[in-house]
Short mmCIF file of C-alpha atoms in Angstrom, two decimals:
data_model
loop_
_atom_site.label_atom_id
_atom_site.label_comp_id
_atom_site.label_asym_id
_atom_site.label_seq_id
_atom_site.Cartn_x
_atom_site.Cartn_y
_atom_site.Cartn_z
CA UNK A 11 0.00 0.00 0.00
CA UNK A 12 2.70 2.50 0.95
CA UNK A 13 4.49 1.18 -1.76
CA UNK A 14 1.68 1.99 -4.76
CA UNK A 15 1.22 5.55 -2.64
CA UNK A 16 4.17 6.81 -3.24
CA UNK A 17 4.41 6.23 -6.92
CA UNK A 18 1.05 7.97 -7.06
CA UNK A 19 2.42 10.80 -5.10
CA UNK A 20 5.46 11.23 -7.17
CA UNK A 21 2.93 11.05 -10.38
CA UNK A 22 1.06 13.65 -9.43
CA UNK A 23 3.73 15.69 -8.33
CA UNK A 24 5.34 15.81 -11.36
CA UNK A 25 1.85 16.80 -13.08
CA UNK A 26 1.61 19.48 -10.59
CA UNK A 27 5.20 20.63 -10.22
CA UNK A 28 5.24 21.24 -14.20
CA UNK A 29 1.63 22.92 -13.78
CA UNK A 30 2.86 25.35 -11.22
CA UNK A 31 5.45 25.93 -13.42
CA UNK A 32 3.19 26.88 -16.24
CA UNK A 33 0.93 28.94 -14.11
CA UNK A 34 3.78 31.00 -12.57
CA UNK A 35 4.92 31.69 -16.08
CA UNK A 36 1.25 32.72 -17.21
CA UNK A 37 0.98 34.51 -14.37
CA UNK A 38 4.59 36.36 -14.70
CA UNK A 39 3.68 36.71 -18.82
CA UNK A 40 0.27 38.09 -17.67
CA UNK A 41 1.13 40.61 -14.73
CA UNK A 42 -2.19 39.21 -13.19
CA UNK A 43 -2.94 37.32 -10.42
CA UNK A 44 0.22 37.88 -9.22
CA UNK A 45 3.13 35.86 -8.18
CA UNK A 46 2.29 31.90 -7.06
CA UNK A 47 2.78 32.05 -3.01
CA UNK A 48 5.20 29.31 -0.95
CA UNK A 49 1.55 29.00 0.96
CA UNK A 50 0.00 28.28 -2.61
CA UNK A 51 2.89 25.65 -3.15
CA UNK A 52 2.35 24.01 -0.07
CA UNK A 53 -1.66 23.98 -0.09
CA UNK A 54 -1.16 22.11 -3.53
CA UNK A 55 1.46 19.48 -2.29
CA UNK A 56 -1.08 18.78 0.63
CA UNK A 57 -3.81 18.13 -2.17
CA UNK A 58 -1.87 15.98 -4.13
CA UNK A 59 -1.30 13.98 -1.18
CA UNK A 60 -4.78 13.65 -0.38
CA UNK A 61 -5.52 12.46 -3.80
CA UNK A 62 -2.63 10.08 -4.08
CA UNK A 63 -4.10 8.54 -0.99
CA UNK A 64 -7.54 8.20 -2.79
CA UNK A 65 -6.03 6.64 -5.84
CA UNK A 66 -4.12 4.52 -4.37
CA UNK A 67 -6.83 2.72 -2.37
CA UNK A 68 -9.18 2.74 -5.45
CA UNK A 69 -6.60 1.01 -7.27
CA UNK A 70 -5.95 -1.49 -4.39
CA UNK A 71 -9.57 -1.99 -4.46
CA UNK A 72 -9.79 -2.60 -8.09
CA UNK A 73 -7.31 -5.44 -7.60
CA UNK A 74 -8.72 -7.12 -4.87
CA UNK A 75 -12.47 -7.09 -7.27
CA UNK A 76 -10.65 -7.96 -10.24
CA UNK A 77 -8.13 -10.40 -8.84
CA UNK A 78 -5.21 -9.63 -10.58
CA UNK A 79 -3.19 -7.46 -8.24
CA UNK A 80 -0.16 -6.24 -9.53
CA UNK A 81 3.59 -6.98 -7.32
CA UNK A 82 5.78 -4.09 -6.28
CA UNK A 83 8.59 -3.98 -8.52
CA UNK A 84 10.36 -4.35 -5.25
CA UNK A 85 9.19 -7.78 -4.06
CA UNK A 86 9.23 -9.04 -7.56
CA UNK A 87 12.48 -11.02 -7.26
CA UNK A 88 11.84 -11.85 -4.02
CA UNK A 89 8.69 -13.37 -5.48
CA UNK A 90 9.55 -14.97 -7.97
CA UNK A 91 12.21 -16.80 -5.83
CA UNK A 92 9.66 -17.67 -3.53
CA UNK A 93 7.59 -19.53 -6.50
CA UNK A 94 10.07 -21.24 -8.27
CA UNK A 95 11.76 -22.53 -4.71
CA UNK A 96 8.03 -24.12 -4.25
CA UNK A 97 7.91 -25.66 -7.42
CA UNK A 98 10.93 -27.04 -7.13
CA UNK A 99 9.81 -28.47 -4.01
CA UNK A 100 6.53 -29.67 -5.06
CA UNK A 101 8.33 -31.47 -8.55
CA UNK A 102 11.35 -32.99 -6.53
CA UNK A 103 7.86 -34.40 -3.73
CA UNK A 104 6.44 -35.65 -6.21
CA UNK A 105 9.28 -37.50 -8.35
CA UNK A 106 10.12 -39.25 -5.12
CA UNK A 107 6.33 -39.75 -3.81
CA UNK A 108 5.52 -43.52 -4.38
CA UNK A 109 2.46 -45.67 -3.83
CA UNK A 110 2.26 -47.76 -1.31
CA UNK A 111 4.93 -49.52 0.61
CA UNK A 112 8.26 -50.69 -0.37
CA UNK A 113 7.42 -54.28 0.40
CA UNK A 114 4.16 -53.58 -2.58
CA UNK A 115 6.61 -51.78 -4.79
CA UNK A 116 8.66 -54.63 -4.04
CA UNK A 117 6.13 -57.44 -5.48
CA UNK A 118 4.72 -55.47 -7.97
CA UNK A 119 7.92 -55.31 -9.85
CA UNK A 120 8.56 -59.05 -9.45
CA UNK A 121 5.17 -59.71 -10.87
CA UNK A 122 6.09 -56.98 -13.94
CA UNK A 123 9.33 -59.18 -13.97
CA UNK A 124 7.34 -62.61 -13.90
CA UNK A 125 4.52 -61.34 -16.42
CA UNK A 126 8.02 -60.35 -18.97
CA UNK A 127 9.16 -64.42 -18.53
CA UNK A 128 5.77 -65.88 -18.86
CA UNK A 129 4.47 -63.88 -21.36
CA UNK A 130 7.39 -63.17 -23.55
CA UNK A 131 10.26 -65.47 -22.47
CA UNK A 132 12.26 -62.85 -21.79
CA UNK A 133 14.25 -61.92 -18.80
CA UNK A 134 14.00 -58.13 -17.44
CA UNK A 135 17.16 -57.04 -19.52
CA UNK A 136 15.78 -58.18 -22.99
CA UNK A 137 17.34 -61.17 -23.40
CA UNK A 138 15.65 -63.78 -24.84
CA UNK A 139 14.75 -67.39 -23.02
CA UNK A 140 15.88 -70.63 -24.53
CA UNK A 141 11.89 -71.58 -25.42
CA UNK A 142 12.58 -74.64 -27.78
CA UNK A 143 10.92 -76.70 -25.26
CA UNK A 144 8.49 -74.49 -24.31
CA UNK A 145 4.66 -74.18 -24.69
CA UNK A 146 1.61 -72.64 -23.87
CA UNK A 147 0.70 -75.98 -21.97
CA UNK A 148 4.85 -76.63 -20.60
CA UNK A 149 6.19 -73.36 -19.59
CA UNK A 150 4.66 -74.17 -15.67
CA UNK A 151 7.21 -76.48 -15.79
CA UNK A 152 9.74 -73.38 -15.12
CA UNK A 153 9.58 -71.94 -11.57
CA UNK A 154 10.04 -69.04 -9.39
CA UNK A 155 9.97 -68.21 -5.51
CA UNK A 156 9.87 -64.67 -3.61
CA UNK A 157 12.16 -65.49 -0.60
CA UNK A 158 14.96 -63.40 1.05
CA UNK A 159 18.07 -66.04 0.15
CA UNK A 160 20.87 -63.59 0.55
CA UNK A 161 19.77 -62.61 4.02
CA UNK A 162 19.47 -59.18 3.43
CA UNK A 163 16.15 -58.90 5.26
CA UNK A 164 14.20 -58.28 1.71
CA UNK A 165 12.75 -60.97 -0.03
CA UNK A 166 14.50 -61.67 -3.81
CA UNK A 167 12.70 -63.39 -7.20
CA UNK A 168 14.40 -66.75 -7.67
CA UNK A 169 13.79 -67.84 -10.99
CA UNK A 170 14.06 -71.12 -12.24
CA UNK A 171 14.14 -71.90 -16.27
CA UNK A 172 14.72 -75.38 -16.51
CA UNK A 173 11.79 -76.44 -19.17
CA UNK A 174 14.59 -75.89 -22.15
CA UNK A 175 17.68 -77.39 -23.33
CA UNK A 176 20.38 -77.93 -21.31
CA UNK A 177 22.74 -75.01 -22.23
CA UNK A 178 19.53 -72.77 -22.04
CA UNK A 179 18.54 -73.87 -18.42
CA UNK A 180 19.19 -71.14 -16.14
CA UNK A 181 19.01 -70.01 -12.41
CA UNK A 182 18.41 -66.08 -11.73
CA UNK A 183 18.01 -64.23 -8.59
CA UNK A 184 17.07 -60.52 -8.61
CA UNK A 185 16.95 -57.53 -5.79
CA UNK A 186 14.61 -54.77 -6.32
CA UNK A 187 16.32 -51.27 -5.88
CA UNK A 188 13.74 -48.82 -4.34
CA UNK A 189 15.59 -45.90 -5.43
CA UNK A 190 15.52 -46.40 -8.94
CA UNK A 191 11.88 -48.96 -8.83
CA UNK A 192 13.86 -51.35 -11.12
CA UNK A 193 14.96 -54.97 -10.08
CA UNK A 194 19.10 -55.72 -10.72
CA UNK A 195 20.65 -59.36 -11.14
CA UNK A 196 22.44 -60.59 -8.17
CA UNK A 197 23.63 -63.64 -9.57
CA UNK A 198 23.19 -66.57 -12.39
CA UNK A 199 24.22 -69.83 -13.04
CA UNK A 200 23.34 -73.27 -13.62
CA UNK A 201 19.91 -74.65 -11.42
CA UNK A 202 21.67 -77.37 -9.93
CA UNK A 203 21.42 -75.17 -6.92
CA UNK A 204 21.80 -75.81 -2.84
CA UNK A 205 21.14 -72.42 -1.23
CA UNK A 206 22.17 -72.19 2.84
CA UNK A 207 21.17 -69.05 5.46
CA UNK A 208 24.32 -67.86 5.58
CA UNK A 209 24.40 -66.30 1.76
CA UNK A 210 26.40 -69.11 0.79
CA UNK A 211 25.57 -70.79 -2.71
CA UNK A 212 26.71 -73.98 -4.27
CA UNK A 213 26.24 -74.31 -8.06
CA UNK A 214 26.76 -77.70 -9.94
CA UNK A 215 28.65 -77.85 -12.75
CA UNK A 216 26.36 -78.52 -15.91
CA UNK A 217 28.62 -81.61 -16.62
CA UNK A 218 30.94 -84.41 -14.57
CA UNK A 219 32.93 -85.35 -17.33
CA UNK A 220 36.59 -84.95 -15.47
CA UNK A 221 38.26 -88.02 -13.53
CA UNK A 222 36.05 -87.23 -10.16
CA UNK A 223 33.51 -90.07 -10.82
CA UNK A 224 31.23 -90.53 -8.14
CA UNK A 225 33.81 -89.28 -5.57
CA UNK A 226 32.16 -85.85 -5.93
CA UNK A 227 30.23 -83.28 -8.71
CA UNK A 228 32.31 -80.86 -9.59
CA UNK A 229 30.73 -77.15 -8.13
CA UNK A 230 30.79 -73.74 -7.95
CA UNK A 231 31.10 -72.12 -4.67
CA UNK A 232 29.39 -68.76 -3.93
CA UNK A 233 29.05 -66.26 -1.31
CA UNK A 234 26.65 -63.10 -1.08
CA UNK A 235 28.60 -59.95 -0.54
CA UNK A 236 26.57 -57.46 1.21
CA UNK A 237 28.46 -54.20 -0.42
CA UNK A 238 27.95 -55.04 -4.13
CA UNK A 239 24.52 -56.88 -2.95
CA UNK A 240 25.97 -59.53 -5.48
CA UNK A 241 27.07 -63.04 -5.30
CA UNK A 242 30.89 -63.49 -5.53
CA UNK A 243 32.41 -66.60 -6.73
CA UNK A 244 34.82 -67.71 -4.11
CA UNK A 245 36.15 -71.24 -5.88
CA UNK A 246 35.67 -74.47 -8.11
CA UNK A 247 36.22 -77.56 -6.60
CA UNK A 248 36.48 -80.89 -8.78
CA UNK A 249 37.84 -84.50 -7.88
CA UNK A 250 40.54 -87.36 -9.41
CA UNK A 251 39.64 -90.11 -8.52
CA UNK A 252 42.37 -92.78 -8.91
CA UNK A 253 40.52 -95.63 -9.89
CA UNK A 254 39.44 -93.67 -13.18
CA UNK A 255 42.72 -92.81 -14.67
CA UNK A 256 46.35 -92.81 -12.47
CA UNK A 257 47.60 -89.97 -14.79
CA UNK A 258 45.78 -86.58 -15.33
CA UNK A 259 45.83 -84.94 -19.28
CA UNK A 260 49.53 -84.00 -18.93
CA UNK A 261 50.12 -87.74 -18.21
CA UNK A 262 51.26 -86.86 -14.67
CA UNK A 263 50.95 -89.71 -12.48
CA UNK A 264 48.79 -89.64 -9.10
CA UNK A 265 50.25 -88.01 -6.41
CA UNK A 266 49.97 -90.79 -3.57
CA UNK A 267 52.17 -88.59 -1.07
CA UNK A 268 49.32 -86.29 -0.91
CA UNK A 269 46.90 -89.18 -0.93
CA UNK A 270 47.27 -89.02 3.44
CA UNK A 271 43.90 -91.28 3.98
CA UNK A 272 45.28 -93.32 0.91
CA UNK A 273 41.41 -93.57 -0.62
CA UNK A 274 42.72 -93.13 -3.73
CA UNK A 275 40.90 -89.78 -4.62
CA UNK A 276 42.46 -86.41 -4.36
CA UNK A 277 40.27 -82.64 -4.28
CA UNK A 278 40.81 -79.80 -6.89
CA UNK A 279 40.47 -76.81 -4.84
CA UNK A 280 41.10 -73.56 -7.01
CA UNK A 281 40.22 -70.33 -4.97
CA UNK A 282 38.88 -67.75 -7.04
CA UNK A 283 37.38 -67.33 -10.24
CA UNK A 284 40.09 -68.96 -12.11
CA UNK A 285 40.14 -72.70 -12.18
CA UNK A 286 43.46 -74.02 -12.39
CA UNK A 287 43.53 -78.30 -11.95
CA UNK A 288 46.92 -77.58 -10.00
CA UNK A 289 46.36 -77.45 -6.38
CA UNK A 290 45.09 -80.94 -5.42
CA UNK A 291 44.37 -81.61 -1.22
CA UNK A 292 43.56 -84.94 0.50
CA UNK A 293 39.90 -84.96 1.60
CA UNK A 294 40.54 -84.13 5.22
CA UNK A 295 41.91 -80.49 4.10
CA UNK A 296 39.18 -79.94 1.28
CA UNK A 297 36.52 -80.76 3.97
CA UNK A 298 38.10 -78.77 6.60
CA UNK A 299 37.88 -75.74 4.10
CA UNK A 300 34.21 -76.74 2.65
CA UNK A 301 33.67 -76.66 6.54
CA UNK A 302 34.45 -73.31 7.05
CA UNK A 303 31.81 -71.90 4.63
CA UNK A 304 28.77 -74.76 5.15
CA UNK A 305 29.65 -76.41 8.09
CA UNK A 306 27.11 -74.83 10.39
CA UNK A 307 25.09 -73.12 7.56
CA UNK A 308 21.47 -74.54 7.28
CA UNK A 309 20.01 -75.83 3.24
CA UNK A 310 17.26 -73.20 2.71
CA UNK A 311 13.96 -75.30 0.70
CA UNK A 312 13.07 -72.39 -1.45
CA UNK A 313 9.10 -71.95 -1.86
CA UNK A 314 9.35 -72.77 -5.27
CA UNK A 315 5.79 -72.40 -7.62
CA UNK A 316 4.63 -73.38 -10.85
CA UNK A 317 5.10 -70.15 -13.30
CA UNK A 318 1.65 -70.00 -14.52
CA UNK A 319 -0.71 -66.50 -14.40
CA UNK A 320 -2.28 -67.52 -11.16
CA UNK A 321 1.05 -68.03 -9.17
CA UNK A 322 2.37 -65.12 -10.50
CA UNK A 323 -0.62 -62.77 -9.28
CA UNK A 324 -0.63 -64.37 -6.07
CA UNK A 325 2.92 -63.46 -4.40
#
């Protein structure tokens, strides 16, 4: 108000500073009437005023009728700072303003997931299933579970695709990411799977066709790391059995002085992702070491269903 007041005052001073002017020029030109008085002057300042006053309220009163009130050119910035700050606000509340809980969100992109498998035999990244044995009627005979294997305290989508050939037969397990409302891969391999509660996983080889025999299937040994929220492979293990072959495929004999229990078979161990057939133990140091990982662990049974339309909508 005191704002809009004074640019009406200095308006109308202007207009009556230049009409004094005039008039104390007619007057002087005219030699009648007389000189304009500092009285005169001051009476006409005191009128302005007045009116400035009256204008300025009309005008406010205009505004508030019409609704469209003009800002002082003062508080524009400070305005318009004001505004965009809140719709900053209000866009960055609602980019991060989900329905529901994080447990729905949770399920509702394993079913999105699950519907992608079923429907197109494809996994969440695109890539295509092996579906040469697949069929409207056979593709239940692929499965999936919602269970927390790795621990974490948030369930994971295990899925199963075993209804295919054997190089296409696959094991998945996937973590939703709440930040992003996507679901990531935490691991894949073969499903010749034995899960345990400490986030250790052992994954069969696809094949036995070394010199282990029955002494022992040749596996993967795995181990959820809570930082990447990723399985990480922590070694191979295979077997020689002596009764299959006494020389390996260099033709190196057996090795009975590390043969201890003299049982005639002898444990690959190879730490790491590489697999080197190089660093053979006796069985009472390869157990020892498989010790150390499963030893106390407990075998999870995963809840394992049918992938069919019905299962899918029901987790």
């Amino acid at each position: 108000m005191e704002i809009k007041k004074r640019k009406a005052i200095k308006k109308l001073c202007g207009a009556a500073v230049a009409a004094l002017w005039v008039c104390s020029l007619t007057a002087c030109g005219n030699q009648a009437g007389g000189s304009i008085s500092l009285d005169d002057i001051r009476e006409t300042v005191e009128n302005i005023g007045a009116q400035a006053d009256v204008n300025a309220e009309s005008a406010t009163g205009q505004s508030s009728t019409t609704g469209t009130t003009a800002e002082p050119e003062e508080n524009i910035a400070g305005s318009s700072t004001e505004h965009m700050a809140s719709q900053v606000t209000a866009s960055q509340e609602n980019n991060t303003s989900k329905p529901g809980t994080e447990m729905e969100r949770r399920r509702a992109a394993y079913v999105a997931a699950l519907e992608g498998i079923y429907s197109d035999k494809k996994l969440p990244d695109g890539w295509a299933l092996d579906s040469t044995f697949v069929s409207d009627s056979s593709i239940s005979g692929n499965h999936f579970a919602v269970y927390d294997v790795d621990g974490d305290g948030a369930d994971e989508l295990i899925v199963e695709w075993i209804n295919a050939s054997m190089a296409g037969m696959i094991d998945l397990i996937y973590d939703y990411d709440d930040s992003t409302g996507e679901i990531r891969l935490e691991w894949s391999g073969f499903p010749s799977v034995t899960f345990y509660d400490n986030g250790v996983l052992v994954e069969d080889f696809s094949h036995n066709q070394g010199r282990a025999g029955d002494a022992l299937w040749p596996y993967f040994l795995h181990q959820y790391d809570a930082k990447t929220d990723s399985y990480v492979q922590i070694a191979s293990v295979d077997a020689w059995d002596k009764s299959l072959s006494d020389k390996d495929w260099d033709g190196n004999l057996f090795p009975d002085e590390i043969d201890v229990d003299k049982d005639g078979v002898l444990y690959y161990l190879m730490i790491g992702e590489m697999s080197y057939y190089d660093s053979l133990v006796d069985r009472s140091e390869y157990q020892s070491w498989r010790d150390s990982y499963t030893g106390k662990a407990k075998e999870i049974k995963l809840p394992f269903m049918d992938l069919t339309k019905e299962n899918i909508h029901s987790i």
